[in-house]
Short mmCIF file of C-alpha atoms in Angstrom, two decimals:
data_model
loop_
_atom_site.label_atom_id
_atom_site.label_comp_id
_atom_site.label_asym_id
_atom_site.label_seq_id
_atom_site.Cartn_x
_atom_site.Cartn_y
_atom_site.Cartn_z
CA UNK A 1 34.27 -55.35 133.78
CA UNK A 2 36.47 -52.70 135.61
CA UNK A 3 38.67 -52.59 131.68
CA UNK A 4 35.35 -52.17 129.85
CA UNK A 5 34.09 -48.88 131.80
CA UNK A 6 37.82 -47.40 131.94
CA UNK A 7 37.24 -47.86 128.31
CA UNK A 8 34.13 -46.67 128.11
CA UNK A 9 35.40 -43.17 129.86
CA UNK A 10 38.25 -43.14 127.08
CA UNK A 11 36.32 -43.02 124.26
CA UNK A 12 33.75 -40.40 125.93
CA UNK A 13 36.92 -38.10 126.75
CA UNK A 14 38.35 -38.78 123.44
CA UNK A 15 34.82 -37.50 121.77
CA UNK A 16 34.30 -35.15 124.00
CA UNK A 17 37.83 -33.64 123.50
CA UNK A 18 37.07 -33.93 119.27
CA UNK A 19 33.90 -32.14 119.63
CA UNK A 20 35.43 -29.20 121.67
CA UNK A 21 38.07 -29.23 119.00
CA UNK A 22 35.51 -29.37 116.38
CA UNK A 23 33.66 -26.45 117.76
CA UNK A 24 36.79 -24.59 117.93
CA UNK A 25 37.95 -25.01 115.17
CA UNK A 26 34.63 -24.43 113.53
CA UNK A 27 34.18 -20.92 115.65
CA UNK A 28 37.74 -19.94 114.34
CA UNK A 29 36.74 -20.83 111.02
CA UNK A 30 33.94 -18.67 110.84
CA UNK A 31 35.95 -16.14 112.80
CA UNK A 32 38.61 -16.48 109.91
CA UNK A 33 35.89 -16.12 107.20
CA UNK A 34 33.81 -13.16 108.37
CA UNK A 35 35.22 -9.90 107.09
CA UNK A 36 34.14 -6.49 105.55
CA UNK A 37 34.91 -4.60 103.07
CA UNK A 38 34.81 -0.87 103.65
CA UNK A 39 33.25 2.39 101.04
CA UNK A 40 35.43 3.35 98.37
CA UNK A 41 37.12 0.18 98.12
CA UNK A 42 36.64 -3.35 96.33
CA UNK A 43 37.98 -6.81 98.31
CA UNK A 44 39.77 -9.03 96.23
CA UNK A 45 40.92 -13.01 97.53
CA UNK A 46 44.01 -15.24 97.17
CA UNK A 47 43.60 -18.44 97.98
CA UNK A 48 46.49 -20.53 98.37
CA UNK A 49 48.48 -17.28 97.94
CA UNK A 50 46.90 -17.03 94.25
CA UNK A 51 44.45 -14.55 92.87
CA UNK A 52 40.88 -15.58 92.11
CA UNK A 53 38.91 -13.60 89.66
CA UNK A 54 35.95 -12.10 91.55
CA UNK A 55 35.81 -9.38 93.45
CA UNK A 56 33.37 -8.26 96.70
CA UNK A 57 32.05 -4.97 96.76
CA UNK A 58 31.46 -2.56 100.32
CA UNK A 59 30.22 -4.55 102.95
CA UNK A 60 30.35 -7.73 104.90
CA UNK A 61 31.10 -10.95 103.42
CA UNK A 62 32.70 -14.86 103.89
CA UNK A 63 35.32 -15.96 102.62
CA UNK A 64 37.02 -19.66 103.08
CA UNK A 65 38.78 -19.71 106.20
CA UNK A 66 42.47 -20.15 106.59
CA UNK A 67 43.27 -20.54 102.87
CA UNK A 68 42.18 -17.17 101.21
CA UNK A 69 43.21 -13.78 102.39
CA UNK A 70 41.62 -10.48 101.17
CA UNK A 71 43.07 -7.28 100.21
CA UNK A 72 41.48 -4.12 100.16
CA UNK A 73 41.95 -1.81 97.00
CA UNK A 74 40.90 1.66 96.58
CA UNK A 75 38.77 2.58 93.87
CA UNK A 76 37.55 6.34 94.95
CA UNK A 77 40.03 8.82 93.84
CA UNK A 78 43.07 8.64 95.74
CA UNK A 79 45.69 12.08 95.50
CA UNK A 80 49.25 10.95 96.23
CA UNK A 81 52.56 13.17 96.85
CA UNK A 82 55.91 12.47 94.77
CA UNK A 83 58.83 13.98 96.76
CA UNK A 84 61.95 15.26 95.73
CA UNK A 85 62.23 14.45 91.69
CA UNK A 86 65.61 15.65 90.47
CA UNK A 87 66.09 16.18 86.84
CA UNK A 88 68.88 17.30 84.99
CA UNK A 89 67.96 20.15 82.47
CA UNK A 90 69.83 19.92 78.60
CA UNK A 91 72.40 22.82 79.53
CA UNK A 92 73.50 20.25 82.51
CA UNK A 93 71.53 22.16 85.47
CA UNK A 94 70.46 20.11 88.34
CA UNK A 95 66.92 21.03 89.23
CA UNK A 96 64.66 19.02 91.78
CA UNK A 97 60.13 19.32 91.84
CA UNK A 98 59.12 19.33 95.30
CA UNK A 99 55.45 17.69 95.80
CA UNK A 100 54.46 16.96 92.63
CA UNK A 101 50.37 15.93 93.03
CA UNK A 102 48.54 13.22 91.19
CA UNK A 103 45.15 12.82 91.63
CA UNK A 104 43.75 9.55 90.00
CA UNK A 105 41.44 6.91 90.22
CA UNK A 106 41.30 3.15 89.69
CA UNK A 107 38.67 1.15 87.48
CA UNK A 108 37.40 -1.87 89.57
CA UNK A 109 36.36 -4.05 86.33
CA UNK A 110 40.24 -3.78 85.77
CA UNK A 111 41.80 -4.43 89.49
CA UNK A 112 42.26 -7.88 89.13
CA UNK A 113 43.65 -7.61 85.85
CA UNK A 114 46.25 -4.70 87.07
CA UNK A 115 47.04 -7.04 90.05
CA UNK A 116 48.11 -10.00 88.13
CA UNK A 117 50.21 -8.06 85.80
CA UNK A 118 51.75 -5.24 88.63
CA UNK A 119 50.84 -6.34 91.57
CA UNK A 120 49.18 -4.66 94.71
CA UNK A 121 51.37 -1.39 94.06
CA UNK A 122 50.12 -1.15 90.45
CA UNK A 123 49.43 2.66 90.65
CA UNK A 124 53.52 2.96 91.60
CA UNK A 125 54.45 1.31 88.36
CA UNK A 126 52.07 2.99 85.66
CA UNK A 127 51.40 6.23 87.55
CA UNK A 128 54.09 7.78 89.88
CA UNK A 129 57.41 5.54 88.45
CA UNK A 130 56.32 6.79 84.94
CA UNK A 131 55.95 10.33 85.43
CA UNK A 132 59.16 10.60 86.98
CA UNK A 133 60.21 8.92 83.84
CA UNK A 134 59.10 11.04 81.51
CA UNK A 135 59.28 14.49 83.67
CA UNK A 136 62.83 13.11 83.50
CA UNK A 137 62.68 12.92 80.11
CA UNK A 138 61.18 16.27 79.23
CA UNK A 139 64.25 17.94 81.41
CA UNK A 140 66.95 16.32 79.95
CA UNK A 141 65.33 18.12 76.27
CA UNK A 142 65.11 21.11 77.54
CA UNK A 143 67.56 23.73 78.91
CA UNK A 144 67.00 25.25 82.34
CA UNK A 145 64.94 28.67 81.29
CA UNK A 146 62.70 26.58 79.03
CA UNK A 147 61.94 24.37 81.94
CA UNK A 148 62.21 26.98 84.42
CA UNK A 149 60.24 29.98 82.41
CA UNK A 150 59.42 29.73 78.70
CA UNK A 151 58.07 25.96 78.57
CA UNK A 152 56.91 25.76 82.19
CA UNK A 153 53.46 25.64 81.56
CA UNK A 154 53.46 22.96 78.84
CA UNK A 155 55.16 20.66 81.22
CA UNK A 156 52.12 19.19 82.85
CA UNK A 157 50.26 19.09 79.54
CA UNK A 158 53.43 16.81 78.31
CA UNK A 159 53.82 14.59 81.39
CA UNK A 160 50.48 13.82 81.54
CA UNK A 161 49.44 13.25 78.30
CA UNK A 162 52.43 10.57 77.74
CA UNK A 163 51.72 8.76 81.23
CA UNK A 164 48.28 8.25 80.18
CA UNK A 165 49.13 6.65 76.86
CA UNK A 166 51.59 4.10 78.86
CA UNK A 167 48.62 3.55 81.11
CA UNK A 168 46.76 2.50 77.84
CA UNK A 169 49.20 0.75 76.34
CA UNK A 170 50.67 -1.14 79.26
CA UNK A 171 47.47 -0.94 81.61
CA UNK A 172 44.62 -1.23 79.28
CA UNK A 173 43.06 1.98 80.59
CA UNK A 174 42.58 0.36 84.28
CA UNK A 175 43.78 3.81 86.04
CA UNK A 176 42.98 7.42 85.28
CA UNK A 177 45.04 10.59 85.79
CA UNK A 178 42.51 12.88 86.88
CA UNK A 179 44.79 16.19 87.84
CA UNK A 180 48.49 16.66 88.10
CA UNK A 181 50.02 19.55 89.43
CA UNK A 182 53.68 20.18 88.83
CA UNK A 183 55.51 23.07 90.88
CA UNK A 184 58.26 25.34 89.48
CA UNK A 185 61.25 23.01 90.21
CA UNK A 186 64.11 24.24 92.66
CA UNK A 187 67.04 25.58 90.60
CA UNK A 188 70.45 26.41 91.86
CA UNK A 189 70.93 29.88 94.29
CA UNK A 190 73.21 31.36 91.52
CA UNK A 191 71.04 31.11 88.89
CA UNK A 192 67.77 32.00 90.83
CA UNK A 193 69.43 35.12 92.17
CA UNK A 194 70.00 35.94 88.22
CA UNK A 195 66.31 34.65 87.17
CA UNK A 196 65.40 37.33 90.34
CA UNK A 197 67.03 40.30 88.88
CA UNK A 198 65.99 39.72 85.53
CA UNK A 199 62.26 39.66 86.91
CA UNK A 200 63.22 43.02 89.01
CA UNK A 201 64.54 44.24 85.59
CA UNK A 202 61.29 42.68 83.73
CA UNK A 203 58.76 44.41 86.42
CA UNK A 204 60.56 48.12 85.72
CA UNK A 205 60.65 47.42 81.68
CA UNK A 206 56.63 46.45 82.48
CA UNK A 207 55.92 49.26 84.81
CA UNK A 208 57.96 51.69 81.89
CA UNK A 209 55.92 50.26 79.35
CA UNK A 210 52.67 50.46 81.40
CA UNK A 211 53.13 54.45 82.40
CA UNK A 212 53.78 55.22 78.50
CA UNK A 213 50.40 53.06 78.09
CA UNK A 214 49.03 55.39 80.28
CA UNK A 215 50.71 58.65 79.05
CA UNK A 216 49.47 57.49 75.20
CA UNK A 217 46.20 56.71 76.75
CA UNK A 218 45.33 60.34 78.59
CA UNK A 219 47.17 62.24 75.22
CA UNK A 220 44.62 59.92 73.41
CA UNK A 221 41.92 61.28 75.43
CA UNK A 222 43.36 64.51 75.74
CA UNK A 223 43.03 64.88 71.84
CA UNK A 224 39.28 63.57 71.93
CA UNK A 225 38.14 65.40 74.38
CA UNK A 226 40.70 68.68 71.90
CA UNK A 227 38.33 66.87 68.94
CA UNK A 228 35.36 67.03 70.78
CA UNK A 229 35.61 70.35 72.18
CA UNK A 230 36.34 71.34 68.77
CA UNK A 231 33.74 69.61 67.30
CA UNK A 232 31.30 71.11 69.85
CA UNK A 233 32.61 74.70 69.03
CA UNK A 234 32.37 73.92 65.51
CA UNK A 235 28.50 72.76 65.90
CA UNK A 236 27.78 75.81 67.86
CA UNK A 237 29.26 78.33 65.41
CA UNK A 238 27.79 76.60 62.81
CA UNK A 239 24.35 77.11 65.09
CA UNK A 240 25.00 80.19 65.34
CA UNK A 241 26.05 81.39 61.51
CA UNK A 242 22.41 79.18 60.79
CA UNK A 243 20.96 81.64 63.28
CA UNK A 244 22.38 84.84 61.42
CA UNK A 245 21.90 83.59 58.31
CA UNK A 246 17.68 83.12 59.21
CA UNK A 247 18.27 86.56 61.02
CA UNK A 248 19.88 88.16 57.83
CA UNK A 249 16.74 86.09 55.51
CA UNK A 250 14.46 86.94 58.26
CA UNK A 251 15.09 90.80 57.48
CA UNK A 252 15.42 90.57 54.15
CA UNK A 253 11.82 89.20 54.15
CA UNK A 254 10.87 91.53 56.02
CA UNK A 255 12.71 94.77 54.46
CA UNK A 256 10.87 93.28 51.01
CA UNK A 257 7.76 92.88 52.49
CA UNK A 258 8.44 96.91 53.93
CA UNK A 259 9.72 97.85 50.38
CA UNK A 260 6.39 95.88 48.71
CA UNK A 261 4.19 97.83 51.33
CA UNK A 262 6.05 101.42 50.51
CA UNK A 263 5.76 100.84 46.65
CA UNK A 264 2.29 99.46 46.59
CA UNK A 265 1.72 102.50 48.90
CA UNK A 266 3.39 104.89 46.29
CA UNK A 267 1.86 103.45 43.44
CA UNK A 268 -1.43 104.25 44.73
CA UNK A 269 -0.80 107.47 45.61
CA UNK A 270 0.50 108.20 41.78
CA UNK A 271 -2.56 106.37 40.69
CA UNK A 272 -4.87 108.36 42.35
CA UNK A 273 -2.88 111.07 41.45
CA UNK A 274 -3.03 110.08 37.63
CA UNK A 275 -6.56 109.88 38.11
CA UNK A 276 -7.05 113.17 39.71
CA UNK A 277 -5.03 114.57 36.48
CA UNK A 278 -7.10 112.65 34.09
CA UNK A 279 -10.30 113.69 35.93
CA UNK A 280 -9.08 117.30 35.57
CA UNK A 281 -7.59 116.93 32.10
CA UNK A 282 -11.42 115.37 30.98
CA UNK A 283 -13.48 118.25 33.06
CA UNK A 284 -10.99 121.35 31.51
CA UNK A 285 -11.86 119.20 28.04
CA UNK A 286 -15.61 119.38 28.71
CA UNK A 287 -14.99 122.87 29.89
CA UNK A 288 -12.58 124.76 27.76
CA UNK A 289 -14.78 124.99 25.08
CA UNK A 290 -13.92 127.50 21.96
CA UNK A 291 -16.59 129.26 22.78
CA UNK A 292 -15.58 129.83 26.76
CA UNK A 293 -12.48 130.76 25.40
CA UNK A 294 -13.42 133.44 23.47
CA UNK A 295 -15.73 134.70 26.56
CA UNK A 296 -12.50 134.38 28.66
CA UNK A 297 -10.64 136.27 26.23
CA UNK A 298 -13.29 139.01 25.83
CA UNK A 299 -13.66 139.04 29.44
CA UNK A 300 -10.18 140.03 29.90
CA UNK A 301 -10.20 142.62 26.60
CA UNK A 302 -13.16 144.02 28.85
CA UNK A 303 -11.33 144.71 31.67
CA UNK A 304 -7.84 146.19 29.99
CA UNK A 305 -7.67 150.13 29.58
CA UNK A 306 -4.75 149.66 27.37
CA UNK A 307 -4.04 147.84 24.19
CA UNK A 308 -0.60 147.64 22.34
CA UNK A 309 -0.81 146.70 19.04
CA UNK A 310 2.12 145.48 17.14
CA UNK A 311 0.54 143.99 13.73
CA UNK A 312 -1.68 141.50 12.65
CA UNK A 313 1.88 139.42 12.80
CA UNK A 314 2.26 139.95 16.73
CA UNK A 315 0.24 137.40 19.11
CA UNK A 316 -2.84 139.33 20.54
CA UNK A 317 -3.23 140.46 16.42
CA UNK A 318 -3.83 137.40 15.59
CA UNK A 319 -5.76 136.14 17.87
CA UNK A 320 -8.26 139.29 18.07
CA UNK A 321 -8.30 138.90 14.21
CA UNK A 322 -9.34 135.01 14.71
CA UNK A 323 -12.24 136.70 17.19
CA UNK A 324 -13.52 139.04 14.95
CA UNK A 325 -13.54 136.78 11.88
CA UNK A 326 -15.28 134.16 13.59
CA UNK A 327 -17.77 137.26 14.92
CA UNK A 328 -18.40 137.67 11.25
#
């Protein structure tokens, strides 16, 4: 009896001590499972160290414990530094681009995808490794001013558009370059110090050409205002000769109108005088009659004393023998 209840208290130890384990195990389970996944990322899972095909958007979620492990991938947009780049230009110059930027973002209907075929560190393969690549690439064709001053600007245009072609072609699109900023490279002290005095020289040839800009400009609008003023003058003597000239009509008018007024004015005065003749010519008509001439004529016989006469040829003859015949 003793052997049955020391076994007895065995097997009550032995499932008491499974239960605690259970329990534990069971707490550490769901301990193992519970996990979140935080904004701007997506979780993805490996279980058994490979890569299942879902993925878990922000926010708390299980996962099976002790077997799977999550990873956390960024899908906001994410700006990263590359560091000393060194190129080597065609004309064999050594440059290097300090703190290039890349801002870019990652499609989460393609992370698992890019994971499989890159790994975690996908962005390092088809974003920062290949513009190093081809920045490379775009040194080695070009000599050091092209890179360094004539071509600078097309750089980025360059780089960029043949990363994001790779991307497509190797990535199927899953990231995006959305800016990249590439600084003027750091060139040798030698050939700086010569880029430097060329831009000294540069800034007097563009201050030269600027004051003879501005010299051309005020002659230009020294001989507009010249045009102007002369334009002005020319109006205002032309005002003025259109004044005279209406002055000069204006008196003409006026010495016709004076001339019309003395000539009307001296026409009537000779008509009235040729009136007053004709009057007078019409009353000594009516008046001179032959018979108040020959009373006139006796009138004056009457009152001369003295008579000279010189024939019947001479004037008074005749003219007392016209009276005496007509008396007869």
């Amino acid at each position: 009896m003793g052997e049955g209840i020391k076994t007895n208290c065995i097997g009550c130890i032995a499932c008491s001590i499974l239960t605690v384990a259970v329990v534990i195990i069971s707490v550490a389970a769901i301990i193992d499972g519970y996990h979140e996944v935080v904004e701007g990322h997506v979780g993805v899972y490996f279980r058994f160290g490979a890569l299942q095909e879902g993925i878990t958007e922000p926010g708390v979620h299980m996962r099976q414990a002790f077997v799977t492990r999550t990873r956390h991938v960024l899908i906001r947009p994410e700006e990263e530094r590359i560091q000393n780049l060194e190129a080597i230009t065609k004309d064999g110059i050594e440059i290097t681009f300090q703190g290039i930027g890349v801002l870019s973002r990652t499609r989460k209907d393609k992370v698992v995808g890019l994971i499989k075929k890159f790994g975690m560190d996908f962005k390092k393969v088809l974003i920062y490794d290949r513009i190093r690549e081809d920045l490379r690439i775009f040194c080695a064709k070009q000599t050091i001013d092209q890179v360094y001053n004539e071509q600078f600007l097309e750089i980025v245009e360059a780089v960029k558009k043949d990363v994001e072609e790779q991307i497509i072609r190797l990535g199927d699109g899953g990231v995006e370059i959305l800016n990249l900023v590439i600084p003027k490279p750091d060139i040798p002290q030698d050939i700086a110090l010569n880029y430097k005095q060329v831009k000294v020289q540069w800034t007097e040839q563009l201050v030269a050409k600027q004051q003879k800009i501005t010299e051309e400009i005020k002659k230009e609008t020294e001989l507009l205002k010249a045009v102007a003023d002369a334009r002005r003058q020319k109006q205002v003597l032309e005002i003025k000769i259109q004044e005279r000239i209406l002055e000069t009509e204006g008196q003409r008018h006026i010495s016709e109108i004076n001339n019309q007024i003395v000539r009307d004015k001296q026409n009537n005065l000779a008509d009235i005088a040729k009136y007053a003749k004709d009057k007078e010519a019409a009353g000594n008509t009516a008046l001179f009659t032959p018979e108040y001439v020959k009373l006139q004529v006796a009138q004056s016989l009457t009152n001369n004393t003295k008579f000279f006469f010189s024939g019947q040829d001479s004037v008074l003859g005749g003219l007392l023998t016209k009276i005496l015949a007509s008396k007869k």
